[in-house]
XYZ file of C-alpha atoms in Angstrom:
337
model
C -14.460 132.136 -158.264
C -16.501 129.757 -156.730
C -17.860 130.055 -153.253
C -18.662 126.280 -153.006
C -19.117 125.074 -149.208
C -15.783 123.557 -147.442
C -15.401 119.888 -147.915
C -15.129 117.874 -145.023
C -13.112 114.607 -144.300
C -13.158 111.213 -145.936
C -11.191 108.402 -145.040
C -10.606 105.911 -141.707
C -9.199 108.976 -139.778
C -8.370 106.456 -137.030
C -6.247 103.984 -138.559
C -2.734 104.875 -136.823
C -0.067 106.114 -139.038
C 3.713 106.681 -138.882
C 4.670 110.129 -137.743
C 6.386 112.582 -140.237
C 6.739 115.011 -137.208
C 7.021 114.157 -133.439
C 7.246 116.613 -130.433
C 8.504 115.550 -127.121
C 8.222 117.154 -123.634
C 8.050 120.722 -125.897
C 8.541 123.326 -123.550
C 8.892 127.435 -124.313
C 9.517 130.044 -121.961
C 9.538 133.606 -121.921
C 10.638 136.387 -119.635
C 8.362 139.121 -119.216
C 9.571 142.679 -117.932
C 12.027 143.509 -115.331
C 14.850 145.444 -117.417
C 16.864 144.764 -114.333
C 16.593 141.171 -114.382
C 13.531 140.953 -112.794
C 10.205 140.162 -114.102
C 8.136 136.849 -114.548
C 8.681 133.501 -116.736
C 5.380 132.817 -119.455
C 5.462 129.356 -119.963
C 3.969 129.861 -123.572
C 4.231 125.897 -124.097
C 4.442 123.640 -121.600
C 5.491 119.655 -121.702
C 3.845 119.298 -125.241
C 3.811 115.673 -126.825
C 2.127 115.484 -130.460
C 2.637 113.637 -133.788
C 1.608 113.962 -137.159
C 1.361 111.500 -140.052
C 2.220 111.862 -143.620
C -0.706 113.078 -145.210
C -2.647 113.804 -141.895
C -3.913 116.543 -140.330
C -3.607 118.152 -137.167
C -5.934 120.511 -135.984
C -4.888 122.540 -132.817
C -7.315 124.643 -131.177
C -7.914 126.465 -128.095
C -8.494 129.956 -126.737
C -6.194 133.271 -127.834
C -3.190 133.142 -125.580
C -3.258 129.569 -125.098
C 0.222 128.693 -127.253
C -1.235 127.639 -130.487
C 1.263 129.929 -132.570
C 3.770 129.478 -130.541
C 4.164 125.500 -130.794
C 3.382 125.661 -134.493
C 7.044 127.913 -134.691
C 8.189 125.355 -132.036
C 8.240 122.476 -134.578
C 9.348 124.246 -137.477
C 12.637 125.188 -135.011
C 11.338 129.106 -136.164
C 11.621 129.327 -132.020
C 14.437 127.010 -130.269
C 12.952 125.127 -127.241
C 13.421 125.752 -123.495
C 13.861 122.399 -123.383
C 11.857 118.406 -124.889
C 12.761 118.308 -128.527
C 10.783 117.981 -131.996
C 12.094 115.004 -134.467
C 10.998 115.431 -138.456
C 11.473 112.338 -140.199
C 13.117 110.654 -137.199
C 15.976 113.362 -137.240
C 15.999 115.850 -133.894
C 16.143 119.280 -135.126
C 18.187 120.718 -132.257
C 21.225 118.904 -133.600
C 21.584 119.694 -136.403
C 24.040 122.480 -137.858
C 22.856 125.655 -139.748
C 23.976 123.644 -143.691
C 21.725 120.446 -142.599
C 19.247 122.566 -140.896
C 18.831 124.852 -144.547
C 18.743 121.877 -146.465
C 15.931 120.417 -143.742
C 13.958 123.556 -144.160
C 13.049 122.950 -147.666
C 10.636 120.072 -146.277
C 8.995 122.423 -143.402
C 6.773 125.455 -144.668
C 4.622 127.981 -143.021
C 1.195 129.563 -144.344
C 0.936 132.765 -141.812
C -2.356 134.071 -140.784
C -1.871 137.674 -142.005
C -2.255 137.850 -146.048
C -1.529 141.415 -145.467
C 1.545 141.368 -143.151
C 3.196 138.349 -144.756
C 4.334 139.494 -148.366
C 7.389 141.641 -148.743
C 5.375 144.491 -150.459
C 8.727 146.194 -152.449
C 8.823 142.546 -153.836
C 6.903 141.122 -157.198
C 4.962 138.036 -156.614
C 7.503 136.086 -159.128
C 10.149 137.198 -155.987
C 8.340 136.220 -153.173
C 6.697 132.624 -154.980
C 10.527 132.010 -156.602
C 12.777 133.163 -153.662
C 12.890 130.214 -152.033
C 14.010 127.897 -155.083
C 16.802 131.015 -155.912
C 17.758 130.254 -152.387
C 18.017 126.525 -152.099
C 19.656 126.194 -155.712
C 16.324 124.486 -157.391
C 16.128 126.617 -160.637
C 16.903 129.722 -162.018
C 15.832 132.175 -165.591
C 12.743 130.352 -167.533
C 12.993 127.916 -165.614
C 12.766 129.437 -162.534
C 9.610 131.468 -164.287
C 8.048 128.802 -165.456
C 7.790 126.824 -161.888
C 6.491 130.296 -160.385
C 3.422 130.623 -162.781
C 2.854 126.570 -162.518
C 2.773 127.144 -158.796
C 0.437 130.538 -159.001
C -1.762 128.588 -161.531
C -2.473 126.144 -158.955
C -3.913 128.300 -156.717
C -6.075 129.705 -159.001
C -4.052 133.059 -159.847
C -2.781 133.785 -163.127
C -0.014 134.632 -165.416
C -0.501 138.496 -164.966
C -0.100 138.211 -160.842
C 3.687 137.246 -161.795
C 4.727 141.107 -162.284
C 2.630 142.924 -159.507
C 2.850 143.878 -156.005
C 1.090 142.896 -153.026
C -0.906 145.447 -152.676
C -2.731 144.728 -155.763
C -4.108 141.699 -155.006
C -7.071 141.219 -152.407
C -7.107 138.980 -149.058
C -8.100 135.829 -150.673
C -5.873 135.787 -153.593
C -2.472 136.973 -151.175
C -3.363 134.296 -148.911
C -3.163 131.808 -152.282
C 0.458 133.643 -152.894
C 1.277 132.685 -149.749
C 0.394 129.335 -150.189
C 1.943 129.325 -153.739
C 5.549 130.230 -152.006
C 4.756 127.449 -148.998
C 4.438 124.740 -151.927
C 7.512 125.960 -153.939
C 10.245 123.815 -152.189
C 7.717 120.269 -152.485
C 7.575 120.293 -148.642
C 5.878 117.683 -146.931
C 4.860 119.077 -143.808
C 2.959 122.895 -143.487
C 2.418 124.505 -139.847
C -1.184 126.682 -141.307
C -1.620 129.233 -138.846
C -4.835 130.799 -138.465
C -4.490 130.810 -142.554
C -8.656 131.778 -143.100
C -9.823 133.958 -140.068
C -8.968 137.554 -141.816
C -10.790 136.174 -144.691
C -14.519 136.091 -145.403
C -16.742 133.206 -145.361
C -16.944 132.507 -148.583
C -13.194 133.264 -149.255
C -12.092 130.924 -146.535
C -13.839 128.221 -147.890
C -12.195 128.614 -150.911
C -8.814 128.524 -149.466
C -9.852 125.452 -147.348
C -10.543 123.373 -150.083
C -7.734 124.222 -151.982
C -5.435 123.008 -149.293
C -7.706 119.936 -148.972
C -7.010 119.262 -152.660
C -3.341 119.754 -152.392
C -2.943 117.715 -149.437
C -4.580 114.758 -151.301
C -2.075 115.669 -154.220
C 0.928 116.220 -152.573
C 0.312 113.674 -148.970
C 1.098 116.569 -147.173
C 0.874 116.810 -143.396
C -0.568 119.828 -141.696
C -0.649 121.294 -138.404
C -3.533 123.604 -138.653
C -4.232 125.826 -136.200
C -6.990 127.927 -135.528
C -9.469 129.163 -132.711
C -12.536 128.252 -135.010
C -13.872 124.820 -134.464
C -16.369 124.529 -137.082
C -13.280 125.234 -139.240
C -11.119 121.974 -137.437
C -13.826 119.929 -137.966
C -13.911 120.218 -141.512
C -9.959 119.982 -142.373
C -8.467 117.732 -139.289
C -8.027 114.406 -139.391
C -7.147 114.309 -135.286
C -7.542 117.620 -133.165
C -5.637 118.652 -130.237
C -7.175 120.938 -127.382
C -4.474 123.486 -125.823
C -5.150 124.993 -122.572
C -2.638 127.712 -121.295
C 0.442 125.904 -122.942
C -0.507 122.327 -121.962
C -2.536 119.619 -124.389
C -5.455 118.775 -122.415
C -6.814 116.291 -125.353
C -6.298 114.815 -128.563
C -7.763 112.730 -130.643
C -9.302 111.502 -134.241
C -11.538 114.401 -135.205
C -14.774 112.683 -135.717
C -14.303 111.220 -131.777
C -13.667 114.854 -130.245
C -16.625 116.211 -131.894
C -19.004 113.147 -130.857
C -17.673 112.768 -127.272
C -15.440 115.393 -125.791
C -13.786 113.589 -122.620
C -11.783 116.917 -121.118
C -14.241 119.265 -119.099
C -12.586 121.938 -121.316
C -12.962 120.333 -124.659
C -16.754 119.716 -123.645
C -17.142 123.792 -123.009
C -15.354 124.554 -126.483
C -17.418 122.195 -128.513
C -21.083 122.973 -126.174
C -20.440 126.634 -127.967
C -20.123 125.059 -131.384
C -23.093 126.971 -133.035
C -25.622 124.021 -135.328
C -27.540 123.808 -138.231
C -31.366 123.892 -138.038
C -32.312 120.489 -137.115
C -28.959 118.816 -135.588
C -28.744 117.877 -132.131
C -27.504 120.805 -129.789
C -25.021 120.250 -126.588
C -26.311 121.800 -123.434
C -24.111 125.163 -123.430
C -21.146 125.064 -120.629
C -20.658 128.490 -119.051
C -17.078 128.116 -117.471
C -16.974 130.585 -114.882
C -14.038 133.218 -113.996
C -11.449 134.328 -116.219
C -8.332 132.203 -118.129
C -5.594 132.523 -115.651
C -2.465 134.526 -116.511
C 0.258 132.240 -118.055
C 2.645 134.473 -115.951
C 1.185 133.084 -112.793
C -0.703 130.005 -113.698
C -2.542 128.062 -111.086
C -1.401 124.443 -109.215
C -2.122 121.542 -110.331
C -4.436 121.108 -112.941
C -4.573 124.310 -114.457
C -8.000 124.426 -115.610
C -9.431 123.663 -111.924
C -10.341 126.584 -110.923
C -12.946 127.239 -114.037
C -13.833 123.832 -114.157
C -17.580 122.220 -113.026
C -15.963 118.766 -112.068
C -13.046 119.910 -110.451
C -11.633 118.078 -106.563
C -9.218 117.823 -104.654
C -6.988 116.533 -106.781
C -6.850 118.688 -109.365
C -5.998 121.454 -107.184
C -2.498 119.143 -106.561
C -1.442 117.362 -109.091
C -1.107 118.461 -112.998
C -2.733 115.450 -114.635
C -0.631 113.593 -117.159
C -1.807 113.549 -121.067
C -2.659 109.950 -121.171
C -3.799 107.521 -124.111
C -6.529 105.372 -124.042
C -7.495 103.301 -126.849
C -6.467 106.234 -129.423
C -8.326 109.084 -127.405
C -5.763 110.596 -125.309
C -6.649 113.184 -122.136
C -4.978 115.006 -119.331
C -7.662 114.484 -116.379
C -7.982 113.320 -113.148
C -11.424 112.384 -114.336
C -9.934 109.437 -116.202
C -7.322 108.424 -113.969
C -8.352 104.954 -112.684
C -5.749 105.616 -109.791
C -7.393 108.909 -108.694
């Protein structure tokens, strides 16, 4: 296979378009020991609003523990809400019953991080790539065969992968499976989670493209997630920064990377590592450690690691606010602070 480099973005990434999928005031919360009813509540996400066009791109990045995963189940309604909502296609998932819900599902796929832990491995790859259109009532016999090894031949896997097992294959060519069964149903929106960082370099790449390619075939809208910026870059058409459950900033991709607003977002992108010859950002050391979700600090709730932080911040919890198509949740920006 070839081990050509990822392709990056094309296109007026900020020209607004209509969103496909829209979360409001997202909230998730946990409780965390206490068998007795005690323990503490982990605000995994917290107050999240987001949107993503038809054929766009999301990237959503942040630190390990910061709710990335979490709000990528969130708007597939794989995790119900503590409370705000998420609307696909203008229709609010909470309400609707488990037949509508099914039927819904068939436009909402997932592409898990772990090639290894996300195939059934008692199951043939013709099971796991077909299940879904057994399920929903798409096809059945040759036909049913025939859409399987279409789908598998479009990720670059062929006719003999029908009959075998998991186990058989290597990381690369499960994580195509698993984007072979995400495509089965024609959805038009995919939550990719983590979906290259088992994977080698040259691997990922592959698989990036790939879902570059089908996005331009099929206009279908991602929410890709992932820790690795260089990564974002490359696939998102607008990136969101997550900060212990919150969105601290979002924006067109190509405006994050070329002038990161949040004091956070500037640390992230100051560690970016550059080619021989580019322009490097001064590197931001944040001092101390993340705080624990399970006690998180007032107000803003990057303050205490942050360089610019006053008064303020130790107060209030600044609002995510839009300006001119760069959005940012800092007193910084606040013309009222």
């Amino acid at each position: 296979m070839s081990t050509a480099p990822v392709k990056t973005r094309q296109g007026p990434a900020h020209q607004r378009h209509e969103p496909l999928v829209r979360a409001v005031g997202l909230t998730r919360e946990f409780r965390s020991g206490g068998i007795f009813g005690g323990g503490a509540t982990v605000k995994a996400v917290a107050g999240v609003d987001l949107q993503i066009g038809r054929g766009r791109t999301l990237g959503i990045v942040g630190e390990s523990g910061c709710g990335k995963s979490t709000l990528g189940r969130l708007l597939l309604r794989l995790l119900e809400p503590t409370s705000g909502r998420v609307e696909f296609e203008g229709v609010d998932l909470a309400t609707l019953a488990p037949a509508p819900l099914r039927a819904m599902r068939r436009h909402m796929q997932i592409v898990f991080q772990d090639p290894y832990a996300s195939l059934n491995p008692r199951m043939r790859i013709g099971r796991i790539v077909g299940e879904g259109l057994e399920v929903h009532g798409i096809c059945r016999g040759a036909e049913l065969r025939e859409t399987v090894l279409a789908l598998l031949a479009r990720v670059g896997l062929g006719a003999d992968a029908f009959g075998r097992y998991p186990h058989e294959f290597s990381g690369g060519q499960r994580q195509r499976i698993g984007i072979a069964r995400a495509l089965a149903l024609s959805p038009s929106f995919i939550v990719a989670d983590e979906p290259v960082s088992a994977l080698d370099v040259s691997v990922a790449a592959q698989i990036l493209n790939l879902l570059m390619e089908l996005q331009d075939e099929r206009g279908l809208a991602f929410a890709f997630i992932s820790h690795d910026l260089r990564v974002v870059e490359h696939v998102s058409h607008d990136v969101a920064v997550m900060y212990l459950g919150r969105i601290v900033e979002v924006a067109p991709a190509e405006r994050i990377y070329a002038a990161p607003q949040h004091p956070y977002t500037q640390a992230l992108m100051s560690a970016v590592p550059t080619v021989e010859g580019a322009a490097r950002r001064q590197r931001i050391v944040l001092g101390g450690d993340v705080p624990s979700p399970m006690a998180p600090p007032p107000g803003c709730p990057f303050h205490p690691r942050c360089p610019a932080a006053f008064d303020r911040c130790r107060i209030d919890v600044p609002a995510l606010i839009d300006r001119d198509g760069h959005a940012t949740a800092c007193h910084l920006y606040d013309t009222q602070a």
